[in-house]
Amino acid sequence: MDGTLLDSEPIWEIAMTELAAHHGIAMTPQLRESTLGNSLPDALAKLHDAVGIPAEDRDPAADGRRTLDRVTELFREGLPWRPGALEALELIAGAGIPMALVTNTVREAADVALGTIGRHRFATTVCGDEVAVGKPAPDPYMRAAELLGLPTADCLAVEDSPTGAEAATAAGCPTLVVESAAPVKRGPLRVFRRSLVGLGLDDVTEAWTGGLARIATCQNEES
């Protein structure tokens, strides 16, 4: 969702920067990049580490509440689409391919964003607070595939961040990577595209088959 469909990463940056300032530090580019695509608990833990707050003095519940309140406030002011994202959703829907929204964002904020995206577009949605472990663990993608009634290898993930791509790869999903705020490493199951602008069904098919072909090639090289 954030960074793939919606240009909402700058909104999260505002909220995290304000939280960092609340704790007396400036948000550095390195710290911000390390939190991209993270679940809220993981992002807060990295910020607390950077601040140097001892474990016993941390209050992730209060900081999480402060961050979510700010993010949802900004979400309600309007969310811009990433280039080509709306057209891509309409293309896939028009082809009759079921879609699942898989996000590390908690349900409370995701439901606000779905007002922009359109919840009717998705067969199911999985949020970061609805699985045992969020991205980069495979749990969100494995849960989405389960809800769709499909093996993960039959599902094409579309991701923009290192965290999301790692989760999709760990789940065994061929992945179309469209980088946004941070570079993503090349690897098995991953096919890269500069933008969703101009995406066609042939591109979708090639991303799925190409991702599977890449892992098959790697397995052959290892054997």
GROMACS .gro file of C-alpha atoms in nm:
model
  223
    1MET     CA    1   0.000   0.000   0.000
    2ASP     CA    2   0.248   0.264   0.121
    3GLY     CA    3   0.493   0.336  -0.159
    4THR     CA    4   0.345   0.087  -0.406
    5LEU     CA    5  -0.013   0.208  -0.454
    6LEU     CA    6  -0.006   0.533  -0.259
    7ASP     CA    7   0.265   0.796  -0.227
    8SER     CA    8   0.216   0.784   0.150
    9GLU     CA    9   0.573   0.724   0.264
   10PRO     CA   10   0.624   1.103   0.297
   11ILE     CA   11   0.329   1.106   0.539
   12TRP     CA   12   0.488   0.837   0.753
   13GLU     CA   13   0.811   1.037   0.736
   14ILE     CA   14   0.633   1.342   0.880
   15ALA     CA   15   0.493   1.138   1.169
   16MET     CA   16   0.823   0.961   1.242
   17THR     CA   17   1.022   1.285   1.215
   18GLU     CA   18   0.789   1.450   1.465
   19LEU     CA   19   0.822   1.153   1.699
   20ALA     CA   20   1.201   1.168   1.674
   21ALA     CA   21   1.191   1.539   1.758
   22HIS     CA   22   0.963   1.459   2.054
   23HIS     CA   23   1.242   1.236   2.182
   24GLY     CA   24   1.507   1.499   2.118
   25ILE     CA   25   1.679   1.375   1.801
   26ALA     CA   26   1.670   1.466   1.433
   27MET     CA   27   1.547   1.209   1.183
   28THR     CA   28   1.846   1.119   0.966
   29PRO     CA   29   1.812   0.982   0.612
   30GLN     CA   30   1.974   0.659   0.731
   31LEU     CA   31   1.727   0.610   1.015
   32ARG     CA   32   1.430   0.692   0.794
   33GLU     CA   33   1.543   0.448   0.524
   34SER     CA   34   1.587   0.173   0.784
   35THR     CA   35   1.221   0.208   0.884
   36LEU     CA   36   1.072   0.209   0.533
   37GLY     CA   37   0.808  -0.061   0.493
   38ASN     CA   38   0.851  -0.172   0.856
   39SER     CA   39   0.571  -0.271   1.086
   40LEU     CA   40   0.498   0.002   1.340
   41PRO     CA   41   0.657  -0.192   1.632
   42ASP     CA   42   0.975  -0.249   1.429
   43ALA     CA   43   0.993   0.116   1.320
   44LEU     CA   44   0.945   0.234   1.678
   45ALA     CA   45   1.211  -0.006   1.805
   46LYS     CA   46   1.463   0.132   1.554
   47LEU     CA   47   1.380   0.489   1.654
   48HIS     CA   48   1.409   0.404   2.024
   49ASP     CA   49   1.747   0.241   1.954
   50ALA     CA   50   1.863   0.556   1.775
   51VAL     CA   51   1.748   0.773   2.065
   52GLY     CA   52   1.920   0.541   2.311
   53ILE     CA   53   1.618   0.481   2.531
   54PRO     CA   54   1.676   0.188   2.769
   55ALA     CA   55   1.436  -0.101   2.717
   56GLU     CA   56   1.274  -0.050   3.056
   57ASP     CA   57   1.201   0.317   2.982
   58ARG     CA   58   1.038   0.268   2.641
   59ASP     CA   59   0.666   0.319   2.593
   60PRO     CA   60   0.586   0.173   2.249
   61ALA     CA   61   0.212   0.186   2.318
   62ALA     CA   62   0.216   0.563   2.377
   63ASP     CA   63   0.454   0.632   2.087
   64GLY     CA   64   0.251   0.405   1.861
   65ARG     CA   65  -0.068   0.589   1.954
   66ARG     CA   66   0.095   0.926   1.889
   67THR     CA   67   0.225   0.809   1.549
   68LEU     CA   68  -0.103   0.648   1.438
   69ASP     CA   69  -0.307   0.953   1.538
   70ARG     CA   70  -0.080   1.176   1.330
   71VAL     CA   71  -0.074   0.941   1.031
   72THR     CA   72  -0.450   0.895   1.019
   73GLU     CA   73  -0.495   1.272   1.052
   74LEU     CA   74  -0.270   1.323   0.750
   75PHE     CA   75  -0.431   1.034   0.559
   76ARG     CA   76  -0.769   1.201   0.593
   77GLU     CA   77  -0.631   1.519   0.435
   78GLY     CA   78  -0.571   1.326   0.113
   79LEU     CA   79  -0.353   1.052  -0.028
   80PRO     CA   80  -0.184   1.078  -0.369
   81TRP     CA   81  -0.153   0.774  -0.593
   82ARG     CA   82   0.183   0.641  -0.708
   83PRO     CA   83   0.229   0.680  -1.087
   84GLY     CA   84   0.033   0.415  -1.278
   85ALA     CA   85  -0.101   0.246  -0.965
   86LEU     CA   86  -0.471   0.319  -1.017
   87GLU     CA   87  -0.450   0.211  -1.381
   88ALA     CA   88  -0.270  -0.108  -1.276
   89LEU     CA   89  -0.547  -0.195  -1.029
   90GLU     CA   90  -0.811  -0.137  -1.295
   91LEU     CA   91  -0.615  -0.349  -1.544
   92ILE     CA   92  -0.593  -0.645  -1.305
   93ALA     CA   93  -0.955  -0.613  -1.198
   94GLY     CA   94  -1.065  -0.597  -1.559
   95ALA     CA   95  -0.887  -0.924  -1.626
   96GLY     CA   96  -1.080  -1.092  -1.344
   97ILE     CA   97  -0.768  -1.158  -1.135
   98PRO     CA   98  -0.842  -1.144  -0.760
   99MET     CA   99  -0.623  -0.905  -0.563
  100ALA     CA  100  -0.520  -0.894  -0.198
  101LEU     CA  101  -0.387  -0.586  -0.023
  102VAL     CA  102  -0.093  -0.691   0.196
  103THR     CA  103   0.040  -0.411   0.417
  104ASN     CA  104   0.243  -0.363   0.734
  105THR     CA  105   0.017  -0.070   0.819
  106VAL     CA  106  -0.220  -0.148   1.106
  107ARG     CA  107  -0.589  -0.193   1.030
  108GLU     CA  108  -0.691   0.138   1.189
  109ALA     CA  109  -0.481   0.343   0.944
  110ALA     CA  110  -0.524   0.106   0.649
  111ASP     CA  111  -0.902   0.142   0.665
  112VAL     CA  112  -0.862   0.519   0.626
  113ALA     CA  113  -0.636   0.469   0.324
  114LEU     CA  114  -0.880   0.219   0.174
  115GLY     CA  115  -1.125   0.505   0.148
  116THR     CA  116  -0.893   0.641  -0.122
  117ILE     CA  117  -0.786   0.313  -0.279
  118GLY     CA  118  -1.131   0.151  -0.272
  119ARG     CA  119  -1.177  -0.159  -0.057
  120HIS     CA  120  -1.410  -0.301  -0.323
  121ARG     CA  121  -1.106  -0.365  -0.542
  122PHE     CA  122  -0.972  -0.640  -0.318
  123ALA     CA  123  -1.085  -0.994  -0.249
  124THR     CA  124  -0.916  -0.966   0.091
  125THR     CA  125  -0.684  -0.739   0.289
  126VAL     CA  126  -0.417  -0.831   0.543
  127CYS     CA  127  -0.271  -0.573   0.782
  128GLY     CA  128   0.040  -0.574   0.997
  129ASP     CA  129  -0.147  -0.614   1.324
  130GLU     CA  130  -0.343  -0.915   1.196
  131VAL     CA  131  -0.051  -1.159   1.174
  132ALA     CA  132   0.196  -1.287   1.431
  133VAL     CA  133   0.492  -1.113   1.265
  134GLY     CA  134   0.483  -0.842   1.000
  135LYS     CA  135   0.709  -0.788   0.700
  136PRO     CA  136   0.997  -0.873   0.645
  137ALA     CA  137   0.862  -1.203   0.781
  138PRO     CA  138   0.654  -1.402   0.529
  139ASP     CA  139   0.344  -1.415   0.751
  140PRO     CA  140   0.140  -1.139   0.579
  141TYR     CA  141   0.185  -1.288   0.232
  142MET     CA  142   0.125  -1.642   0.351
  143ARG     CA  143  -0.197  -1.530   0.519
  144ALA     CA  144  -0.315  -1.347   0.207
  145ALA     CA  145  -0.251  -1.652  -0.011
  146GLU     CA  146  -0.439  -1.867   0.239
  147LEU     CA  147  -0.737  -1.632   0.226
  148LEU     CA  148  -0.728  -1.637  -0.155
  149GLY     CA  149  -0.711  -2.019  -0.148
  150LEU     CA  150  -0.389  -2.027  -0.351
  151PRO     CA  151  -0.031  -2.144  -0.300
  152THR     CA  152   0.208  -1.851  -0.265
  153ALA     CA  153   0.388  -1.952  -0.585
  154ASP     CA  154   0.067  -1.879  -0.776
  155CYS     CA  155   0.052  -1.523  -0.638
  156LEU     CA  156   0.240  -1.231  -0.788
  157ALA     CA  157   0.345  -0.980  -0.523
  158VAL     CA  158   0.404  -0.618  -0.615
  159GLU     CA  159   0.646  -0.442  -0.381
  160ASP     CA  160   0.846  -0.121  -0.355
  161SER     CA  161   1.062  -0.160  -0.042
  162PRO     CA  162   1.342  -0.393   0.077
  163THR     CA  163   1.123  -0.499   0.371
  164GLY     CA  164   0.826  -0.588   0.153
  165ALA     CA  165   1.035  -0.766  -0.109
  166GLU     CA  166   1.203  -0.972   0.161
  167ALA     CA  167   0.863  -1.076   0.297
  168ALA     CA  168   0.734  -1.176  -0.047
  169THR     CA  169   1.050  -1.372  -0.127
  170ALA     CA  170   1.040  -1.551   0.209
  171ALA     CA  171   0.679  -1.649   0.138
  172GLY     CA  172   0.773  -1.788  -0.202
  173CYS     CA  173   0.587  -1.531  -0.410
  174PRO     CA  174   0.730  -1.423  -0.747
  175THR     CA  175   0.755  -1.047  -0.709
  176LEU     CA  176   0.735  -0.744  -0.934
  177VAL     CA  177   0.955  -0.480  -0.769
  178VAL     CA  178   0.889  -0.114  -0.842
  179GLU     CA  179   1.134   0.073  -0.620
  180SER     CA  180   1.019   0.395  -0.453
  181ALA     CA  181   1.216   0.547  -0.164
  182ALA     CA  182   1.488   0.283  -0.116
  183PRO     CA  183   1.677   0.045  -0.343
  184VAL     CA  184   1.586  -0.324  -0.340
  185LYS     CA  185   1.844  -0.598  -0.393
  186ARG     CA  186   1.822  -0.821  -0.699
  187GLY     CA  187   1.752  -1.184  -0.623
  188PRO     CA  188   1.551  -1.499  -0.692
  189LEU     CA  189   1.177  -1.456  -0.758
  190ARG     CA  190   1.222  -1.083  -0.829
  191VAL     CA  191   1.161  -0.898  -1.155
  192PHE     CA  192   1.216  -0.522  -1.163
  193ARG     CA  193   1.024  -0.247  -1.336
  194ARG     CA  194   1.090   0.127  -1.322
  195SER     CA  195   0.723   0.225  -1.281
  196LEU     CA  196   0.368   0.091  -1.296
  197VAL     CA  197   0.296   0.340  -1.573
  198GLY     CA  198   0.208   0.155  -1.892
  199LEU     CA  199   0.179  -0.185  -1.720
  200GLY     CA  200   0.008  -0.441  -1.940
  201LEU     CA  201  -0.119  -0.793  -1.880
  202ASP     CA  202   0.179  -0.929  -2.072
  203ASP     CA  203   0.406  -0.750  -1.823
  204VAL     CA  204   0.217  -0.909  -1.534
  205THR     CA  205   0.250  -1.255  -1.685
  206GLU     CA  206   0.618  -1.204  -1.760
  207ALA     CA  207   0.684  -1.085  -1.404
  208TRP     CA  208   0.521  -1.397  -1.259
  209THR     CA  209   0.687  -1.645  -1.496
  210GLY     CA  210   1.014  -1.451  -1.487
  211GLY     CA  211   1.026  -1.461  -1.110
  212LEU     CA  212   0.971  -1.836  -1.104
  213ALA     CA  213   1.232  -1.881  -1.379
  214ARG     CA  214   1.488  -1.687  -1.173
  215ILE     CA  215   1.452  -1.915  -0.873
  216ALA     CA  216   1.468  -2.224  -1.096
  217THR     CA  217   1.791  -2.091  -1.248
  218CYS     CA  218   1.940  -2.031  -0.904
  219GLN     CA  219   1.844  -2.381  -0.790
  220ASN     CA  220   2.004  -2.532  -1.100
  221GLU     CA  221   2.324  -2.335  -1.038
  222GLU     CA  222   2.340  -2.456  -0.679
  223SER     CA  223   2.283  -2.825  -0.769
   0.00000   0.00000   0.00000
